[in-house]
Amino acid sequence: MNRKVKIAVFASGSGSNFAAIEQACSADELNAEIVLMVTNKPEAFVVERADKVSIPVAAIRPKDFETKDAYEEAILHALRESGAEWLVLAGYMRLVGPVLLMAYPSRIVNIHPSLLPSFPGKDAIAQAVAHGVKVTGVTVHLVDEGMDTGQILAQCAVDVVSGDEDKTAEAIHAVEHGLYKDTLNELFSR
Ligand code: GAR
């Protein structure tokens, strides 16, 4: 098997995608190794998940820095120490800025719970349900300076459960974990 790709996973919340990626790496279903979990929210549940599987955590709060560049320089320092080659955003609820984009050109990937370019930004599932669309889905894309505007790598449609955000979210999460694994494998084998 090829050398494992070193990845840093970025997350801000529950971390179900982080857990799915970690399990895929451990089971050799994803040719990668998580060398760092980066979060902007030290209190997020994803930190517990990372601790449990002994993955190093960089919990760095934006409000501890005067500028976004300084915040991202601190992240970059931790990334360089970890040897991360790719950044995998998994529920990281911040717009990536120039410091990280320049350090990892075309090497930052994101998963978003809608069929982009529909419903970018926050609360994509709630937006889709409120809009009354019948089909939404999941997109994996490269990250650029825009809000969920980078090159689309993969998409999968998911039916909206009429008026029910929770059930729609459940269906979306079930698709996300497999789609992210498959897309990352494809990307890392290029
Ligand atoms: C996921 O649904 C992911 O697609 C979304 O946050 C959720 C995180 O769930 N990301 C975005 O909305 C990015 N704009 P998780 O913490 O359980 O992985």
Short mmCIF file of C-alpha atoms and ligand atoms in Angstrom, two decimals:
data_model
loop_
_atom_site.label_atom_id
_atom_site.label_comp_id
_atom_site.label_asym_id
_atom_site.label_seq_id
_atom_site.Cartn_x
_atom_site.Cartn_y
_atom_site.Cartn_z
CA MET A 1 0.00 0.00 0.00
CA ASN A 2 1.08 3.59 -0.67
CA ARG A 3 2.50 5.82 2.03
CA LYS A 4 -0.28 7.23 4.22
CA VAL A 5 -1.22 10.84 3.57
CA LYS A 6 -0.91 13.02 6.67
CA ILE A 7 -4.07 15.01 7.26
CA ALA A 8 -5.28 17.57 9.77
CA VAL A 9 -9.03 17.52 10.39
CA PHE A 10 -10.69 20.85 11.29
CA ALA A 11 -13.97 20.75 13.25
CA SER A 12 -16.09 23.02 15.43
CA GLY A 13 -18.91 20.82 16.71
CA SER A 14 -19.98 17.29 17.43
CA GLY A 15 -17.41 15.70 15.17
CA SER A 16 -19.33 12.81 13.64
CA ASN A 17 -17.41 13.37 10.40
CA PHE A 18 -14.14 13.47 12.32
CA ALA A 19 -15.05 10.14 13.96
CA ALA A 20 -15.97 8.58 10.61
CA ILE A 21 -12.67 9.70 9.07
CA GLU A 22 -10.72 8.44 12.07
CA GLN A 23 -12.45 5.05 11.91
CA ALA A 24 -11.81 4.79 8.17
CA CYS A 25 -8.11 5.55 8.74
CA SER A 26 -7.85 2.98 11.55
CA ALA A 27 -9.60 0.34 9.43
CA ASP A 28 -7.27 1.08 6.48
CA GLU A 29 -10.29 2.09 4.40
CA LEU A 30 -8.77 5.53 3.93
CA ASN A 31 -5.12 5.81 2.98
CA ALA A 32 -4.44 8.56 5.50
CA GLU A 33 -3.36 9.29 9.04
CA ILE A 34 -4.87 12.08 11.15
CA VAL A 35 -1.86 13.89 12.61
CA LEU A 36 -3.82 16.74 14.20
CA MET A 37 -7.38 17.83 15.00
CA VAL A 38 -7.77 21.60 14.85
CA THR A 39 -10.71 23.31 16.50
CA ASN A 40 -11.70 26.92 17.14
CA LYS A 41 -13.96 25.70 19.98
CA PRO A 42 -12.10 24.07 22.88
CA GLU A 43 -15.46 23.09 24.46
CA ALA A 44 -16.72 21.22 21.36
CA PHE A 45 -17.55 17.51 21.68
CA VAL A 46 -15.08 16.73 18.88
CA VAL A 47 -12.25 17.42 21.37
CA GLU A 48 -13.47 14.53 23.57
CA ARG A 49 -13.65 12.31 20.53
CA ALA A 50 -10.07 13.16 19.55
CA ASP A 51 -8.78 12.64 23.10
CA LYS A 52 -10.42 9.22 23.24
CA VAL A 53 -8.50 8.02 20.19
CA SER A 54 -5.28 9.84 21.22
CA ILE A 55 -5.19 12.27 18.32
CA PRO A 56 -3.36 15.51 19.17
CA VAL A 57 -5.63 18.55 19.41
CA ALA A 58 -4.84 22.17 18.59
CA ALA A 59 -7.66 24.14 20.25
CA ILE A 60 -7.06 27.72 19.16
CA ARG A 61 -9.61 30.44 19.84
CA PRO A 62 -9.88 33.26 17.28
CA LYS A 63 -10.76 35.75 19.99
CA ASP A 64 -7.34 35.28 21.61
CA PHE A 65 -5.77 36.98 18.56
CA GLU A 66 -5.97 40.53 17.25
CA THR A 67 -6.35 39.56 13.61
CA LYS A 68 -7.52 36.64 11.54
CA ASP A 69 -4.01 36.37 10.07
CA ALA A 70 -2.50 36.01 13.56
CA TYR A 71 -5.09 33.34 14.42
CA GLU A 72 -4.27 31.39 11.29
CA GLU A 73 -0.50 31.81 11.81
CA ALA A 74 -0.94 30.06 15.17
CA ILE A 75 -2.80 27.24 13.44
CA LEU A 76 -0.12 27.08 10.75
CA HIS A 77 2.58 26.70 13.36
CA ALA A 78 0.77 23.66 14.82
CA LEU A 79 0.16 22.26 11.34
CA ARG A 80 3.86 22.53 10.42
CA GLU A 81 4.86 20.75 13.64
CA SER A 82 2.38 17.97 12.85
CA GLY A 83 3.60 17.46 9.28
CA ALA A 84 0.05 17.74 7.87
CA GLU A 85 -0.06 17.64 4.07
CA TRP A 86 -3.81 18.14 3.55
CA LEU A 87 -6.44 20.04 5.55
CA VAL A 88 -9.80 18.29 5.80
CA LEU A 89 -12.62 20.52 7.04
CA ALA A 90 -15.37 18.56 8.78
CA GLY A 91 -17.89 20.96 10.27
CA TYR A 92 -15.33 23.78 10.70
CA MET A 93 -17.57 26.82 10.93
CA ARG A 94 -15.08 29.54 9.92
CA LEU A 95 -14.12 31.00 6.60
CA VAL A 96 -10.56 29.97 5.75
CA GLY A 97 -8.31 33.01 5.20
CA PRO A 98 -5.27 33.81 3.05
CA VAL A 99 -2.65 32.49 5.50
CA LEU A 100 -3.92 28.90 5.31
CA LEU A 101 -4.97 29.13 1.66
CA MET A 102 -1.47 30.19 0.65
CA ALA A 103 0.22 27.56 2.82
CA TYR A 104 -1.98 24.74 1.43
CA PRO A 105 -2.84 25.69 -2.17
CA SER A 106 -5.53 23.31 -3.55
CA ARG A 107 -4.97 21.10 -0.53
CA ILE A 108 -7.92 22.13 1.61
CA VAL A 109 -11.14 20.12 1.30
CA ASN A 110 -14.57 20.79 2.80
CA ILE A 111 -17.84 18.93 3.17
CA HIS A 112 -21.06 20.93 3.04
CA PRO A 113 -24.62 19.71 3.71
CA SER A 114 -26.33 20.95 0.54
CA LEU A 115 -26.05 20.63 -3.22
CA LEU A 116 -23.85 23.68 -3.81
CA PRO A 117 -24.19 26.31 -5.12
CA SER A 118 -27.57 26.11 -3.36
CA PHE A 119 -27.63 27.00 0.34
CA PRO A 120 -24.00 27.95 1.11
CA GLY A 121 -22.93 29.15 4.55
CA LYS A 122 -24.44 28.34 7.91
CA ASP A 123 -27.55 26.23 8.60
CA ALA A 124 -27.69 24.78 5.10
CA ILE A 125 -30.11 22.01 6.10
CA ALA A 126 -32.50 24.46 7.81
CA GLN A 127 -32.28 26.74 4.75
CA ALA A 128 -33.22 23.87 2.43
CA VAL A 129 -36.16 22.73 4.61
CA ALA A 130 -37.42 26.31 5.01
CA HIS A 131 -37.17 26.89 1.27
CA GLY A 132 -39.36 23.85 0.60
CA VAL A 133 -36.99 22.09 -1.79
CA LYS A 134 -37.72 18.39 -2.28
CA VAL A 135 -34.12 17.31 -2.78
CA THR A 136 -30.99 18.57 -1.09
CA GLY A 137 -27.73 16.73 -0.51
CA VAL A 138 -24.03 16.80 0.26
CA THR A 139 -21.10 18.41 -1.56
CA VAL A 140 -17.37 17.80 -1.15
CA HIS A 141 -15.31 20.61 -2.62
CA LEU A 142 -11.90 22.24 -2.62
CA VAL A 143 -11.72 25.38 -0.51
CA ASP A 144 -11.01 28.78 -2.01
CA GLU A 145 -11.41 32.30 -0.60
CA GLY A 146 -15.20 32.29 -1.05
CA MET A 147 -17.98 30.89 1.09
CA ASP A 148 -18.41 27.30 -0.16
CA THR A 149 -17.43 28.31 -3.72
CA GLY A 150 -14.42 26.09 -4.51
CA GLN A 151 -14.20 23.38 -7.18
CA ILE A 152 -16.80 20.68 -6.63
CA LEU A 153 -15.29 17.20 -6.29
CA ALA A 154 -18.37 15.09 -5.47
CA GLN A 155 -22.07 15.46 -4.76
CA CYS A 156 -24.83 13.17 -3.58
CA ALA A 157 -28.56 13.96 -3.52
CA VAL A 158 -30.68 13.36 -0.42
CA ASP A 159 -34.49 13.62 -0.28
CA VAL A 160 -35.82 16.25 2.13
CA VAL A 161 -38.13 14.74 4.75
CA SER A 162 -40.96 17.23 4.32
CA GLY A 163 -40.78 19.98 6.95
CA ASP A 164 -38.58 17.86 9.24
CA GLU A 165 -35.13 19.32 9.73
CA ASP A 166 -33.96 16.64 12.19
CA LYS A 167 -34.86 13.69 9.97
CA THR A 168 -33.37 15.43 6.94
CA ALA A 169 -30.18 16.10 8.91
CA GLU A 170 -30.00 12.43 9.92
CA ALA A 171 -30.28 11.34 6.28
CA ILE A 172 -27.60 13.85 5.27
CA HIS A 173 -25.16 12.74 7.95
CA ALA A 174 -25.58 9.12 6.89
CA VAL A 175 -24.51 10.08 3.36
CA GLU A 176 -21.71 12.45 4.40
CA HIS A 177 -19.51 9.90 6.09
CA GLY A 178 -19.25 7.54 3.11
CA LEU A 179 -19.03 10.29 0.50
CA TYR A 180 -16.18 12.06 2.31
CA LYS A 181 -14.18 8.84 2.68
CA ASP A 182 -14.60 7.90 -0.99
CA THR A 183 -13.77 11.40 -2.25
CA LEU A 184 -10.67 11.71 -0.05
CA ASN A 185 -9.42 8.31 -1.23
CA GLU A 186 -9.88 9.42 -4.82
CA LEU A 187 -8.11 12.73 -4.17
CA PHE A 188 -5.17 11.18 -2.32
CA SER A 189 -4.57 8.57 -5.01
CA ARG A 190 -4.11 11.17 -7.80
C1 GAR B 1 -21.81 18.51 8.81
O1 GAR B 1 -23.14 18.29 8.37
C2 GAR B 1 -21.05 19.32 7.80
O2 GAR B 1 -21.43 19.06 6.47
C3 GAR B 1 -21.45 20.73 8.20
O3 GAR B 1 -21.40 20.70 9.60
C4 GAR B 1 -21.80 19.40 10.05
C5 GAR B 1 -20.82 18.93 11.09
O4 GAR B 1 -21.27 17.75 11.68
N1 GAR B 1 -20.57 21.70 7.66
C6 GAR B 1 -20.97 22.92 7.28
O5 GAR B 1 -22.12 23.31 7.41
C7 GAR B 1 -19.88 23.78 6.67
N2 GAR B 1 -20.43 24.93 6.07
P1 GAR B 1 -20.28 16.88 12.59
O6 GAR B 1 -19.65 17.83 13.61
O7 GAR B 1 -21.14 15.87 13.24
O8 GAR B 1 -19.24 16.28 11.68
#
